[in-house]
Amino acid sequence: MPMRSQSVRTRRPPTASRPEPLPRSESSTRAEASRPHRRSSQRSTTGAAQSPRHPPSDVPAPAAEEPHDRAAANAAAADHYAQRPSKHRYRTVIPAPSGNYAFIKTIGQGSMGKVKLARKEGTNELVACKIIDRVSPDDGRLSREERERADAAREDRNAREAAIVSLLNHQYICGLRDNLRTRWHWYMLFEYVNGGQMLDYIISHGKLKEKQARKFARQIASAVDYCHRNSIVHRDLKIENILISKTGDIKIIDFGLSNLFSPDEDRKLKTYCGSLYFAAPELLQARPYTGPEVDVWSFGVVLFVLVCGKVPFDDQYMPALHQKIKKGEVDYPNWLSSECKHLISRMLVTDPKQRATMHEVMNHPWMLKGYNGPPENFLPHREPLKLPLDEEVIAHMTGFKFGPPEYIREELTKKITSPKYQAAVRRLEKEREQPQPNPQGTEKRRGFGFDFYKRRNSITSKETLTNGSSDGLPIGDDPLNAFDPMISVYYLVREKFERERQEAQAAQPAVPPKVQQVPPSSPQQAQAPPPVPPSPIARHKEKHSLAEIVPPQPAHTENSRTRHRARSHSEDQVREPVQNGLLSPDMVPTKKGGNGPVSLLRRLSTRDRRKEPSDGKTISLQKSVSKRAKSLGHARRESIQARRARREAEARDQPQTPHTPHQEPPLREETDAELGLEGEGEGGETSGGSNERLEPEDPDLAKPVYLKGIFSVSTTSTKPLSEIRADIKRVLKMLGVDYTEIKGGFSCTHAPSIAEEERYHSPSRGEERVADGEIRFEVLIVKVPIVSLHGVQFKRLGGDTWQYKATAEQIVRKLRL
Ligand SMILES: Nc1ncnc2c1ncn2[C@@H]1O[C@H](COP(=O)(O)OP(=O)(O)OP(=O)(O)O)[C@@H](O)[C@H]1O
């Protein structure tokens, strides 16, 4: 796709002052030992051109190697590609442990690097490959020592992101399929979420109806609570990090700033990171924090954006914005329901000790409205840990800088034999003997997965505002969840092994899955967790294991990791000055004056045409829309009925069928159709019903036509395609947006004027500021199924989020659809 080149995105490893080699995994060590990448690197630095299509002869053929050698070869081959001139670097195949992936196109640009759509060779399987540079550019801004320090910190972050996402298993969290580290890059292959960003959804809709927002909010809560109860804090929850899947459900992405947290007062986190609009006041004040409370704040901001279409704290002048966040004063629109307002106001409490916990959020009346109980967090059933520990699990607790296996074993042993842990276990046992009724009627899991996911349904008086969990036990008192980060990782690794074991079993169709009825013969077996049903992600993914984090470790190996790392402190144990911290770029004051980027969000909130009677054009638009919405609603009702009938027929046919990897996940929040949301729109939520079935797998055609509710009145039209295209061109020209016509739409680049740019600021993180005043996005024209409408959709590819949002909204406003 023709695009203007951007300096940051095409930066290449420095040649003259290349830093010393970084600590690296066995794969890259072996890769270097085999030297092919060195040769290729030398070649590329001397400018020798390589054919982008034909791998050179010095790249070992992965398929012919033994597993360990294959991993080394993979790394070497990927390095080789990475060393090519940037023009060709990504147009090729990445030899990941689970197979070769060919890049198709760029689908995203974050501060950490590009995200490319890739297809697994010989299959239709698509992945989103996040490519992260391991080495800072030598652009003269930093000394060699500073760059080395920055690279080491970045390396830790990347390793942690890979480790965390490879362990998480949740239907509303984007799953990692595979992972490859080379000399210069990390390649993280995620499941491809093809419904677009929530941000685009909001651009199309303005604000969401509370019912629709509730559905998303419950899914976010489910994912966030799952993380917290695994001792993981996301720390970068924002509207851009919420994608929408083809089923219209959310997927949280970008765990690049996530970390483990501990409930201990003396182990608070001290890295001040995230996006300014979504950052909790304590982060701006550089106050140590436990973890979950900063996610609750960000979640509150996200919820506000969902229901209001703008951010709650907004100022063009950064210091003023800081002040607003620190004061926590929010102007709630009067049309917001009092319950919704109450919930947000509980989440946006400046004092973290007084702020709502996830438990409170999940049990808030607004969250429960129309549901049987709080959102399910999909935590697997767990039993307290006992000795002896599983050595293989310990050997795979890598990526968190815990130290060598023997140290981990020693620490875990201390932790689970400690009086504190034992007391927590006794409390749990007592509670299980006398289960308390669940006053909220906690939502039961539907379907046959329930046995695997038994939850304790107790909400006890012990819950506190600061550290409650959704099951009621305060974080730190619950021996099963978030008691201690090392214990949480032990559970997660063990559960991952269990999933892999089940997937391996499922892959052998001749052998029916065994139900273990025999009494355990070893203490280890005695405490092995019950089988966990494969996740929706796992259902589709290739068999892979933690070996992906440490590529030379083949899946299901008995071998422990042999290379021991010295124990070191995490970045959070060292206080970072705010200006050097990850948040700092967000906080750089910009000049006062003009209409700031944030005002776009303000403007967005006024996109409810009915409330703008002064705009004659919008009134007539509204009129024509209600007609259109009606017909869409009708079409949708039919579609819902058809789906319901189909589901009922399926249920009649197979009432007792156990869960198999090929079935729909039984445990999930309701879809739009199930909630009856599809017909709810008043012009806003207009879309086809069961659209996801129409989704083509071909990435060229994979325009988000299947999305429920993606199009609003202002982004759909009954006009012929040629007229819509002409109108878009007119508007792009009028606004000075550079565009190229591409299949299905326009690829656009927009660089605001300097005066305009000064008003904007980048919410990117760390020293790797991406926004250089230029935004890249696509305007796509898609056919809305069922009814003969065309829809216009926006997709951000890179650049500042809020600049993009402003531009997209401007385009929408100027269009005459
Ligand atoms: N799994 C995915 N499926 C589809 N698109 C994705 C996926 N992951 C990322 N993207 C796209 O790439 C963009 C950047 O991804 P991501 O946020 O992970 O990168 P980042 O460098 O960490 O970004 P940031 O600067 O916002 O922290 C996303 O906004 C999204 O548009």
mmCIF file of C-alpha atoms and ligand atoms in Angstrom, residues 107-113 115 128 130 174 190-193 197 236 238 240-241 243 253-254 765 796, ligand 1:
data_model
loop_
_atom_site.group_PDB
_atom_site.id
_atom_site.type_symbol
_atom_site.label_atom_id
_atom_site.label_comp_id
_atom_site.label_asym_id
_atom_site.label_seq_id
_atom_site.Cartn_x
_atom_site.Cartn_y
_atom_site.Cartn_z
ATOM 1 C CA ILE A 107 -2.494 -2.923 10.151
ATOM 2 C CA GLY A 108 -1.263 -0.853 13.033
ATOM 3 C CA GLN A 109 1.468 1.341 14.304
ATOM 4 C CA GLY A 110 2.076 1.762 17.983
ATOM 5 C CA SER A 111 4.842 3.445 19.874
ATOM 6 C CA MET A 112 6.650 0.123 20.150
ATOM 7 C CA GLY A 113 6.635 -0.718 16.471
ATOM 8 C CA VAL A 115 1.776 -4.433 13.630
ATOM 9 C CA ALA A 128 -1.383 -9.830 13.854
ATOM 10 C CA LYS A 130 3.735 -7.033 16.460
ATOM 11 C CA CYS A 174 -6.172 -10.977 22.615
ATOM 12 C CA PHE A 190 -1.308 -12.466 18.163
ATOM 13 C CA GLU A 191 -4.689 -13.698 17.160
ATOM 14 C CA TYR A 192 -5.970 -11.300 14.528
ATOM 15 C CA VAL A 193 -8.849 -9.212 15.803
ATOM 16 C CA GLN A 197 -10.738 -0.532 17.222
ATOM 17 C CA ASP A 236 -2.439 0.958 29.710
ATOM 18 C CA LYS A 238 -7.443 3.005 26.973
ATOM 19 C CA GLU A 240 -7.267 2.398 21.559
ATOM 20 C CA ASN A 241 -6.322 -0.816 23.297
ATOM 21 C CA LEU A 243 -10.451 -3.993 19.727
ATOM 22 C CA ILE A 253 -4.627 -5.733 23.506
ATOM 23 C CA ASP A 254 -1.247 -4.280 24.359
ATOM 24 C CA ARG A 765 5.096 6.302 25.704
ATOM 25 C CA ARG A 796 -6.188 4.217 12.144
HETATM 26 N N1 LIG B 1 -4.306 -8.596 17.486
HETATM 27 C C1 LIG B 1 -4.534 -7.552 16.721
HETATM 28 N N2 LIG B 1 -5.430 -7.616 15.718
HETATM 29 C C2 LIG B 1 -5.668 -6.549 14.926
HETATM 30 N N3 LIG B 1 -5.038 -5.372 15.044
HETATM 31 C C3 LIG B 1 -4.127 -5.238 16.018
HETATM 32 C C4 LIG B 1 -3.822 -6.310 16.906
HETATM 33 N N4 LIG B 1 -2.874 -5.905 17.769
HETATM 34 C C5 LIG B 1 -2.608 -4.626 17.452
HETATM 35 N N5 LIG B 1 -3.350 -4.213 16.406
HETATM 36 C C6 LIG B 1 -3.329 -2.884 15.781
HETATM 37 O O1 LIG B 1 -2.042 -2.316 15.956
HETATM 38 C C7 LIG B 1 -2.126 -1.133 16.762
HETATM 39 C C8 LIG B 1 -0.905 -1.029 17.667
HETATM 40 O O2 LIG B 1 -0.852 -2.174 18.502
HETATM 41 P P1 LIG B 1 -0.356 -2.106 20.018
HETATM 42 O O3 LIG B 1 -1.258 -1.164 20.780
HETATM 43 O O4 LIG B 1 -0.243 -3.462 20.568
HETATM 44 O O5 LIG B 1 1.063 -1.474 19.798
HETATM 45 P P2 LIG B 1 1.876 -0.541 20.760
HETATM 46 O O6 LIG B 1 3.133 -0.210 20.057
HETATM 47 O O7 LIG B 1 2.012 -1.198 22.070
HETATM 48 O O8 LIG B 1 0.885 0.709 20.820
HETATM 49 P P3 LIG B 1 0.755 1.919 21.854
HETATM 50 O O9 LIG B 1 1.647 2.993 21.348
HETATM 51 O O10 LIG B 1 -0.715 2.347 21.721
HETATM 52 O O11 LIG B 1 1.056 1.456 23.205
HETATM 53 C C9 LIG B 1 -3.438 -1.250 17.498
HETATM 54 O O12 LIG B 1 -3.970 -0.004 17.848
HETATM 55 C C10 LIG B 1 -4.319 -1.995 16.509
HETATM 56 O O13 LIG B 1 -4.892 -1.115 15.580
#
